[in-house]
Coordinates of C-alpha atoms in Angstrom, one line a residue:
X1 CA -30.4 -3.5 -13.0
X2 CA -31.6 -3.3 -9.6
X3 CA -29.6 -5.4 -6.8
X4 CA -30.1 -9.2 -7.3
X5 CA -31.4 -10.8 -3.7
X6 CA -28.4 -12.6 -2.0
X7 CA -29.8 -16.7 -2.2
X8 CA -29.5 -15.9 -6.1
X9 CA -26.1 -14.7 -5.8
X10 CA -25.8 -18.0 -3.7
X11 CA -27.6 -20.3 -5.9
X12 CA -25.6 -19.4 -8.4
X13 CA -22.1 -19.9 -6.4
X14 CA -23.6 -22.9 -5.7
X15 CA -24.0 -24.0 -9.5
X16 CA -20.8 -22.6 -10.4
X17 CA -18.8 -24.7 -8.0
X18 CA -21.1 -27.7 -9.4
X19 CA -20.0 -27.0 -13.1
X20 CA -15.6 -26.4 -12.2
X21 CA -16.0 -29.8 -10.3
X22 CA -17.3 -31.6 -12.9
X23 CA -14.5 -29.7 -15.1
X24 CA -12.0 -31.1 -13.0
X25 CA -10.8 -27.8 -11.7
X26 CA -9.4 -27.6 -8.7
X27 CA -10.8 -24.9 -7.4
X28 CA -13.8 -23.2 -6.2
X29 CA -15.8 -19.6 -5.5
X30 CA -16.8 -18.4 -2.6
X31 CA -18.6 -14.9 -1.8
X32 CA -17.7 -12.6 1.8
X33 CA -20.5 -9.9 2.4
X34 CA -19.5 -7.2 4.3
X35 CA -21.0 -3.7 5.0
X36 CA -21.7 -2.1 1.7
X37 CA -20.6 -4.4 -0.8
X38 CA -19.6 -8.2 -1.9
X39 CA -16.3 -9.8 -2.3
X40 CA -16.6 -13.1 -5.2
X41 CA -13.3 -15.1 -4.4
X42 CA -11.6 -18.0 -6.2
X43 CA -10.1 -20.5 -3.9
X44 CA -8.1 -23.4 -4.4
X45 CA -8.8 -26.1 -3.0
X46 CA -5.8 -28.6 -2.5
X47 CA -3.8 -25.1 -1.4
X48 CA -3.1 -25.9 2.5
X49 CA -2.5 -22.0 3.2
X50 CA -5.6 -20.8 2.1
X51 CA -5.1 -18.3 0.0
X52 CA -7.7 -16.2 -1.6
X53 CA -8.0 -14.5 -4.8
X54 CA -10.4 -11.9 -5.0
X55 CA -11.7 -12.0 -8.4
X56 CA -14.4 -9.0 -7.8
X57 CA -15.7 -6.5 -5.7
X58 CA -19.3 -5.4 -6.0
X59 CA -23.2 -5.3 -5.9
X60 CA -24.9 -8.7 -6.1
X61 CA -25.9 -8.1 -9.6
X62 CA -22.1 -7.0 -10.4
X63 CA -21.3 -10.6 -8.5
X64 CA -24.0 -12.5 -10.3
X65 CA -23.5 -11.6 -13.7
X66 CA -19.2 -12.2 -12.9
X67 CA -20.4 -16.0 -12.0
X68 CA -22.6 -16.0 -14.9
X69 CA -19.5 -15.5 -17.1
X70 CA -17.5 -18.0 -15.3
X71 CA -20.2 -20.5 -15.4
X72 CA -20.5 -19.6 -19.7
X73 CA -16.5 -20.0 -19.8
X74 CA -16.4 -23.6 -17.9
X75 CA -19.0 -25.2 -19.9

């Protein structure tokens, strides 16, 4: 599969933060593009230092089809 265009990868992010809120999970994603790849993150989000977990490392597609799975194992 050929790179997925980032506002996909975003949209998604997006929906997956929808679906763990409504799940009561207190925590969220969020993605950090750098120069040749993608970071996915899981942050939580009563944690007053911040801290980041870096769930995977990647191409958008790698990243979209990660949240995918997430998304699949909330609902």
């Amino acid at each position: 599969m050929s790179n997925m265009p980032l506002n996909g990868v975003y949209r998604a992010v997006f929906k997956a933060n929808i679906v763990m809120s409504q799940s009561l999970l207190q925590e969220r994603l969020q993605i950090r593009k750098e120069q040749q790849h993608i970071t996915l993150e899981k942050v939580k989000i009563l944690d007053k230092n911040n801290h980041k977990e870096t769930i995977l490392t990647g191409n958008s597609s790698d990243i979209y089809q990660k949240i995918l799975e997430i998304i699949t194992s909330v609902q």
